[in-house]
């Protein structure tokens, strides 16, 4: 037996008990005649004590020789601490050690194993097994586990069945790039790793399994942006015999349950907003509604004067920055520089101070009088003491730019409180999205999304205007889930593929099995998928997903700890019937 | 709203209620003036009724036009059935339909959607989405879900944390063949899909996450034997600061919990048997102990006469077949033919009838007298009325042959009752196994298994005799789990690799990260993994795992439904820097 207690559970009520603990040496304080050792395990820290009076000389020497992160076992008696530590649960006691055994020595760790570490990202990733000993990472992984257990039990209690779908599937040219897996037994052929179990969950609906979910790894071979991983985890869900409303009710219930059980936050009905409204009011399909700063469109009140920048713009739009009139000229100039950074891409920014006396002072006073500016204030909801920031240009671009500015200012103003949760359904997404580079439309959600009833005909005449029963669940400005009602008949699906540029042969080769399945009695169905990594990070009040993933990859897709990917043997390649192109 | 009730829940207490149901048409019985439709969903079958008296003419015609597997919605009133069906829970009622809507038509399915189907394996796999509508498959998938929910909650309640380990890892030449995944971003390099999360779970132990589990897909690119899948699911577990006994207690508890909650069977302490005993008594390291027929070694009582076949054999060993004396000569000859099949490989079989009068009649009466045969009976535990079957030859081979015969006979005698559960721990496995072809030793479990304390030295002098703290959990003659105490120090691990034929460089390149980790304070640890597919099949009383996997692959590793694997685009290959060897 290595231990009969953990390092997190011994209290004053245990005083005089004989205990056995095992763990890691967090710290050794050697005062010569007395040595204190902080012993750490997953559950906490317990102080061990050795002293000249009560410990043998040999034992005291052994304690002095301990190094950081040594793994030890200690037998001893629980005693009251002379100077109590109210900051830790075990702070009233310490263990007078009678026997000490080193279970494993340790080299000095390359960074300190403490909440705040001196290790940089790279070194922490290389020694991730040490990083995981640190509370912030360890607690994040335990937090993730708690969330998944809650999700599974909640859905299971509602009659959802977790079904494992295959990982070795077929590559589809549509969407993001697949990771592929050469098949040795089927020469020249490849499996693909799933980007999502989309078609399989739809086939489960055809199979009558009317409430499905799965917490499942998905894979995308994309050039990695910050905080993206080539493998990520989805809570994947699908239901049959449902309309959009049924789905929203179930997964709003799940999200509300998590917020309550995990965060102790009670939230009522989630507000809903159309995609069009979200774009108009926030310039973004995943608005953070924890704070206001809604967009005010100014075309009507800013395009009647001689200011050509505005007159030539498709959209003139502003936001009111609460208390922003206190910004100095220099601060405002910096803000202007910020929106002109290539990542944001604005050409400039017009501002208008709302003075306490009700007057206005703008950067374009040459063109606009007080009456004009008062209308700007009305349109943006600006009050005395605020600052109005105005951008102009092509609608889509300027909305994205002002949205970025809004988020940046909210961050600076401390309006994005990670302990506050503001969920939002964004609904009525467009079915198709125009790729401005190629001029082609592609599926905004995916090619299995159903157009709204009666809108199929619009596909020919006005494809950009077709709306879908597609929805996203947004939490604090992050898309945490998204889904749609699916197409469930062969003809509509064939029409969709045609409009997405598939030839009949391509559609059949790639998705023939799904269209075949639709002919054998496919029920109406729809679903949703949550991004688990992001969801747990937000519930955990964090911006980055990395600490919620045990062994993340870097932005070159490398696992620097195990040093993967790596070359493989010539023999392996040969068995797979492959050659490197360089050979 | 598509339904307000399922097809499995309406009872006599609902009579006169208005209900809305959706589902599949299981059957239409058209008697001209009355039409009954069995409507099916995941939850059951409800009978719909249409008749001349109470239904409009048009509605009656609509009902007559319904085909098998049409998806329909029916509004109607719950009424009492005139002729009740006591075989189904909804048998007391039917629905007098007021409104019928076809949600989707269906082609005639290629096989009948009933418990006993007329569809062969191939056609059922091609249309797996239809196969899943059948109760045996649907119920197996739901059963699997129930098992996994129980496993997760049981382990979570004990403080185990489910941690997701990566799927894109590094290929290792050791063990079975890896599936590999070419990396686009790291030219000429490959990820591998995990054969198990072995090293990662050990790193989690080094990371202090002292109770880990994960229900996780694993991958092996092996030539597929019957009832093996290239992707399979493990319940993967690991604990730190534990000895073998701690691990056995926890996972015996889990298995006992499952048997109770899932099967309603209460089982006491699981018996334990050493590997050596299992081989001696049953010729097999996963004995089915639901029945006796233990091996009786006969060397001492069969090698003293002139029968050269026995005298020249390393082992002479027999089993008593209960009631086997009733076999005719022809039946016994067939048994002899059975053991001589290439799959079993015996050269012949000696038998001895145990007559009711206490006398014996053997196929080798020329060599052995009644006293000799009485000793055979004593050694095999044969009673009057039994048949003794005796095989001889090289120890390992003959044990395997007699074990196969024992299982075959038990099957024929109905001794393998799928509702009876007999778990067994097999312990004290050898560390190494001799590959008789190459003459090299390889790890019986895996190279991370620790030799028993004090036996490391034997590695040089007598490698085959080194025992490990390795154990298997056997249920009804199937290995459902296996694990070991691991090596946790760098030196021992390096020694193991050396004995397994790794050069120092190879060991470092493949497992350097693990040996490095062991230097930074690795705790003693060990674990176990259950094969989930097999476990649920056995708990479900089935021999084959296939119905417990939603979308299994065939024995060429193909998914015949989606037709994967498949060729990929030239463009994709080029991006991956690969060429087919045939190009």
PDB file of N, CA and C in Angstrom, chain A residues 192-247:
ATOM      1  N   UNK A 192     -10.060   8.588 -44.839  1.00  0.00           N
ATOM      2  CA  UNK A 192      -9.864   9.938 -44.315  1.00  0.00           C
ATOM      3  C   UNK A 192     -10.330   9.946 -42.874  1.00  0.00           C
ATOM      4  N   UNK A 193      -9.726  10.820 -42.071  1.00  0.00           N
ATOM      5  CA  UNK A 193     -10.219  11.010 -40.706  1.00  0.00           C
ATOM      6  C   UNK A 193     -11.373  12.015 -40.773  1.00  0.00           C
ATOM      7  N   UNK A 194     -12.416  11.804 -39.992  1.00  0.00           N
ATOM      8  CA  UNK A 194     -13.616  12.646 -40.129  1.00  0.00           C
ATOM      9  C   UNK A 194     -13.404  14.098 -39.686  1.00  0.00           C
ATOM     10  N   UNK A 195     -13.893  15.020 -40.513  1.00  0.00           N
ATOM     11  CA  UNK A 195     -13.954  16.423 -40.081  1.00  0.00           C
ATOM     12  C   UNK A 195     -15.114  16.619 -39.122  1.00  0.00           C
ATOM     13  N   UNK A 196     -16.089  15.745 -39.230  1.00  0.00           N
ATOM     14  CA  UNK A 196     -17.187  15.629 -38.271  1.00  0.00           C
ATOM     15  C   UNK A 196     -17.928  14.359 -38.660  1.00  0.00           C
ATOM     16  N   UNK A 197     -18.719  13.806 -37.750  1.00  0.00           N
ATOM     17  CA  UNK A 197     -19.459  12.588 -38.117  1.00  0.00           C
ATOM     18  C   UNK A 197     -20.770  12.920 -38.837  1.00  0.00           C
ATOM     19  N   UNK A 198     -20.799  14.038 -39.569  1.00  0.00           N
ATOM     20  CA  UNK A 198     -22.034  14.553 -40.157  1.00  0.00           C
ATOM     21  C   UNK A 198     -22.860  13.492 -40.895  1.00  0.00           C
ATOM     22  N   UNK A 199     -22.276  12.852 -41.896  1.00  0.00           N
ATOM     23  CA  UNK A 199     -23.100  11.925 -42.682  1.00  0.00           C
ATOM     24  C   UNK A 199     -23.501  10.698 -41.845  1.00  0.00           C
ATOM     25  N   UNK A 200     -22.624  10.268 -40.955  1.00  0.00           N
ATOM     26  CA  UNK A 200     -22.972   9.108 -40.133  1.00  0.00           C
ATOM     27  C   UNK A 200     -24.120   9.412 -39.185  1.00  0.00           C
ATOM     28  N   UNK A 201     -24.120  10.626 -38.630  1.00  0.00           N
ATOM     29  CA  UNK A 201     -25.226  10.895 -37.713  1.00  0.00           C
ATOM     30  C   UNK A 201     -26.528  11.023 -38.475  1.00  0.00           C
ATOM     31  N   UNK A 202     -26.455  11.493 -39.709  1.00  0.00           N
ATOM     32  CA  UNK A 202     -27.674  11.534 -40.507  1.00  0.00           C
ATOM     33  C   UNK A 202     -28.137  10.112 -40.852  1.00  0.00           C
ATOM     34  N   UNK A 203     -27.184   9.232 -41.123  1.00  0.00           N
ATOM     35  CA  UNK A 203     -27.552   7.839 -41.399  1.00  0.00           C
ATOM     36  C   UNK A 203     -28.147   7.165 -40.163  1.00  0.00           C
ATOM     37  N   UNK A 204     -27.684   7.565 -38.987  1.00  0.00           N
ATOM     38  CA  UNK A 204     -28.297   7.033 -37.763  1.00  0.00           C
ATOM     39  C   UNK A 204     -29.753   7.475 -37.653  1.00  0.00           C
ATOM     40  N   UNK A 205     -30.035   8.706 -38.122  1.00  0.00           N
ATOM     41  CA  UNK A 205     -31.429   9.168 -38.134  1.00  0.00           C
ATOM     42  C   UNK A 205     -32.247   8.325 -39.115  1.00  0.00           C
ATOM     43  N   UNK A 206     -31.675   8.076 -40.285  1.00  0.00           N
ATOM     44  CA  UNK A 206     -32.350   7.201 -41.246  1.00  0.00           C
ATOM     45  C   UNK A 206     -32.546   5.820 -40.611  1.00  0.00           C
ATOM     46  N   UNK A 207     -31.610   5.437 -39.758  1.00  0.00           N
ATOM     47  CA  UNK A 207     -31.685   4.147 -39.083  1.00  0.00           C
ATOM     48  C   UNK A 207     -32.625   4.122 -37.888  1.00  0.00           C
ATOM     49  N   UNK A 208     -33.281   5.242 -37.608  1.00  0.00           N
ATOM     50  CA  UNK A 208     -34.297   5.243 -36.559  1.00  0.00           C
ATOM     51  C   UNK A 208     -33.795   5.564 -35.162  1.00  0.00           C
ATOM     52  N   UNK A 209     -32.500   5.842 -35.032  1.00  0.00           N
ATOM     53  CA  UNK A 209     -31.922   6.131 -33.707  1.00  0.00           C
ATOM     54  C   UNK A 209     -32.170   7.612 -33.411  1.00  0.00           C
ATOM     55  N   UNK A 210     -33.381   7.969 -33.030  1.00  0.00           N
ATOM     56  CA  UNK A 210     -33.841   9.352 -33.197  1.00  0.00           C
ATOM     57  C   UNK A 210     -33.221  10.406 -32.298  1.00  0.00           C
ATOM     58  N   UNK A 211     -32.466   9.981 -31.300  1.00  0.00           N
ATOM     59  CA  UNK A 211     -31.728  10.958 -30.482  1.00  0.00           C
ATOM     60  C   UNK A 211     -30.312  10.448 -30.317  1.00  0.00           C
ATOM     61  N   UNK A 212     -29.408  11.046 -31.017  1.00  0.00           N
ATOM     62  CA  UNK A 212     -28.013  10.600 -31.020  1.00  0.00           C
ATOM     63  C   UNK A 212     -27.123  11.694 -30.461  1.00  0.00           C
ATOM     64  N   UNK A 213     -26.094  11.299 -29.744  1.00  0.00           N
ATOM     65  CA  UNK A 213     -25.004  12.242 -29.476  1.00  0.00           C
ATOM     66  C   UNK A 213     -23.702  11.471 -29.414  1.00  0.00           C
ATOM     67  N   UNK A 214     -22.630  12.201 -29.453  1.00  0.00           N
ATOM     68  CA  UNK A 214     -21.311  11.614 -29.329  1.00  0.00           C
ATOM     69  C   UNK A 214     -20.328  12.725 -28.986  1.00  0.00           C
ATOM     70  N   UNK A 215     -19.498  12.461 -28.017  1.00  0.00           N
ATOM     71  CA  UNK A 215     -18.360  13.361 -27.779  1.00  0.00           C
ATOM     72  C   UNK A 215     -17.200  12.738 -28.526  1.00  0.00           C
ATOM     73  N   UNK A 216     -16.717  13.422 -29.545  1.00  0.00           N
ATOM     74  CA  UNK A 216     -15.907  12.742 -30.556  1.00  0.00           C
ATOM     75  C   UNK A 216     -14.812  13.661 -31.093  1.00  0.00           C
ATOM     76  N   UNK A 217     -13.667  13.040 -31.360  1.00  0.00           N
ATOM     77  CA  UNK A 217     -12.565  13.790 -31.971  1.00  0.00           C
ATOM     78  C   UNK A 217     -12.857  14.015 -33.451  1.00  0.00           C
ATOM     79  N   UNK A 218     -12.534  15.191 -33.947  1.00  0.00           N
ATOM     80  CA  UNK A 218     -12.655  15.515 -35.363  1.00  0.00           C
ATOM     81  C   UNK A 218     -11.303  16.073 -35.817  1.00  0.00           C
ATOM     82  N   UNK A 219     -11.110  16.083 -37.130  1.00  0.00           N
ATOM     83  CA  UNK A 219      -9.780  16.380 -37.666  1.00  0.00           C
ATOM     84  C   UNK A 219      -9.881  17.316 -38.865  1.00  0.00           C
ATOM     85  N   UNK A 220      -9.040  18.320 -38.896  1.00  0.00           N
ATOM     86  CA  UNK A 220      -8.964  19.195 -40.063  1.00  0.00           C
ATOM     87  C   UNK A 220      -7.522  19.548 -40.342  1.00  0.00           C
ATOM     88  N   UNK A 221      -7.111  19.284 -41.568  1.00  0.00           N
ATOM     89  CA  UNK A 221      -5.736  19.604 -41.957  1.00  0.00           C
ATOM     90  C   UNK A 221      -5.705  21.017 -42.526  1.00  0.00           C
ATOM     91  N   UNK A 222      -5.815  21.995 -41.627  1.00  0.00           N
ATOM     92  CA  UNK A 222      -5.805  23.386 -42.048  1.00  0.00           C
ATOM     93  C   UNK A 222      -4.518  24.033 -41.596  1.00  0.00           C
ATOM     94  N   UNK A 223      -4.149  25.129 -42.289  1.00  0.00           N
ATOM     95  CA  UNK A 223      -3.060  25.924 -41.771  1.00  0.00           C
ATOM     96  C   UNK A 223      -3.550  26.516 -40.468  1.00  0.00           C
ATOM     97  N   UNK A 224      -2.804  26.278 -39.414  1.00  0.00           N
ATOM     98  CA  UNK A 224      -3.347  26.548 -38.094  1.00  0.00           C
ATOM     99  C   UNK A 224      -3.260  28.014 -37.740  1.00  0.00           C
ATOM    100  N   UNK A 225      -4.416  28.563 -37.423  1.00  0.00           N
ATOM    101  CA  UNK A 225      -4.428  29.883 -36.835  1.00  0.00           C
ATOM    102  C   UNK A 225      -4.213  29.717 -35.343  1.00  0.00           C
ATOM    103  N   UNK A 226      -3.990  30.833 -34.692  1.00  0.00           N
ATOM    104  CA  UNK A 226      -3.802  30.790 -33.245  1.00  0.00           C
ATOM    105  C   UNK A 226      -4.985  30.077 -32.617  1.00  0.00           C
ATOM    106  N   UNK A 227      -4.696  29.250 -31.627  1.00  0.00           N
ATOM    107  CA  UNK A 227      -5.726  28.619 -30.826  1.00  0.00           C
ATOM    108  C   UNK A 227      -6.634  27.684 -31.633  1.00  0.00           C
ATOM    109  N   UNK A 228      -6.090  27.124 -32.707  1.00  0.00           N
ATOM    110  CA  UNK A 228      -6.792  26.058 -33.418  1.00  0.00           C
ATOM    111  C   UNK A 228      -5.930  24.815 -33.311  1.00  0.00           C
ATOM    112  N   UNK A 229      -6.555  23.664 -33.319  1.00  0.00           N
ATOM    113  CA  UNK A 229      -5.831  22.413 -33.239  1.00  0.00           C
ATOM    114  C   UNK A 229      -6.231  21.522 -34.409  1.00  0.00           C
ATOM    115  N   UNK A 230      -5.291  20.731 -34.961  1.00  0.00           N
ATOM    116  CA  UNK A 230      -5.657  19.837 -36.060  1.00  0.00           C
ATOM    117  C   UNK A 230      -6.642  18.755 -35.610  1.00  0.00           C
ATOM    118  N   UNK A 231      -6.597  18.377 -34.355  1.00  0.00           N
ATOM    119  CA  UNK A 231      -7.611  17.479 -33.820  1.00  0.00           C
ATOM    120  C   UNK A 231      -8.330  18.206 -32.701  1.00  0.00           C
ATOM    121  N   UNK A 232      -9.643  18.142 -32.746  1.00  0.00           N
ATOM    122  CA  UNK A 232     -10.447  18.881 -31.777  1.00  0.00           C
ATOM    123  C   UNK A 232     -11.666  18.028 -31.435  1.00  0.00           C
ATOM    124  N   UNK A 233     -12.375  18.423 -30.394  1.00  0.00           N
ATOM    125  CA  UNK A 233     -13.451  17.562 -29.899  1.00  0.00           C
ATOM    126  C   UNK A 233     -14.798  18.252 -30.035  1.00  0.00           C
ATOM    127  N   UNK A 234     -15.763  17.473 -30.515  1.00  0.00           N
ATOM    128  CA  UNK A 234     -17.105  17.992 -30.697  1.00  0.00           C
ATOM    129  C   UNK A 234     -18.088  17.233 -29.812  1.00  0.00           C
ATOM    130  N   UNK A 235     -19.082  17.958 -29.308  1.00  0.00           N
ATOM    131  CA  UNK A 235     -20.282  17.283 -28.794  1.00  0.00           C
ATOM    132  C   UNK A 235     -21.245  17.288 -29.959  1.00  0.00           C
ATOM    133  N   UNK A 236     -21.389  16.136 -30.573  1.00  0.00           N
ATOM    134  CA  UNK A 236     -22.110  16.031 -31.829  1.00  0.00           C
ATOM    135  C   UNK A 236     -23.506  15.463 -31.541  1.00  0.00           C
ATOM    136  N   UNK A 237     -24.536  16.119 -32.040  1.00  0.00           N
ATOM    137  CA  UNK A 237     -25.903  15.729 -31.678  1.00  0.00           C
ATOM    138  C   UNK A 237     -26.810  15.735 -32.904  1.00  0.00           C
ATOM    139  N   UNK A 238     -27.786  14.865 -32.907  1.00  0.00           N
ATOM    140  CA  UNK A 238     -28.772  14.847 -33.994  1.00  0.00           C
ATOM    141  C   UNK A 238     -30.083  14.264 -33.470  1.00  0.00           C
ATOM    142  N   UNK A 239     -31.183  14.779 -34.008  1.00  0.00           N
ATOM    143  CA  UNK A 239     -32.513  14.307 -33.605  1.00  0.00           C
ATOM    144  C   UNK A 239     -33.382  14.135 -34.842  1.00  0.00           C
ATOM    145  N   UNK A 240     -34.279  13.166 -34.782  1.00  0.00           N
ATOM    146  CA  UNK A 240     -35.228  12.989 -35.880  1.00  0.00           C
ATOM    147  C   UNK A 240     -36.624  13.411 -35.425  1.00  0.00           C
ATOM    148  N   UNK A 241     -37.495  13.673 -36.395  1.00  0.00           N
ATOM    149  CA  UNK A 241     -38.867  14.137 -36.141  1.00  0.00           C
ATOM    150  C   UNK A 241     -38.867  15.422 -35.329  1.00  0.00           C
ATOM    151  N   UNK A 242     -37.997  16.331 -35.719  1.00  0.00           N
ATOM    152  CA  UNK A 242     -37.919  17.605 -35.000  1.00  0.00           C
ATOM    153  C   UNK A 242     -37.913  18.772 -35.977  1.00  0.00           C
ATOM    154  N   UNK A 243     -38.383  19.904 -35.457  1.00  0.00           N
ATOM    155  CA  UNK A 243     -38.231  21.179 -36.138  1.00  0.00           C
ATOM    156  C   UNK A 243     -37.162  21.961 -35.389  1.00  0.00           C
ATOM    157  N   UNK A 244     -36.772  23.077 -35.980  1.00  0.00           N
ATOM    158  CA  UNK A 244     -35.723  23.888 -35.355  1.00  0.00           C
ATOM    159  C   UNK A 244     -36.017  24.148 -33.879  1.00  0.00           C
ATOM    160  N   UNK A 245     -37.276  24.476 -33.593  1.00  0.00           N
ATOM    161  CA  UNK A 245     -37.641  24.840 -32.223  1.00  0.00           C
ATOM    162  C   UNK A 245     -37.336  23.713 -31.237  1.00  0.00           C
ATOM    163  N   UNK A 246     -37.629  22.479 -31.634  1.00  0.00           N
ATOM    164  CA  UNK A 246     -37.363  21.343 -30.748  1.00  0.00           C
ATOM    165  C   UNK A 246     -35.875  21.250 -30.397  1.00  0.00           C
ATOM    166  N   UNK A 247     -35.067  21.499 -31.414  1.00  0.00           N
ATOM    167  CA  UNK A 247     -33.615  21.387 -31.199  1.00  0.00           C
ATOM    168  C   UNK A 247     -33.112  22.510 -30.288  1.00  0.00           C
TER     169      UNK A 247
END
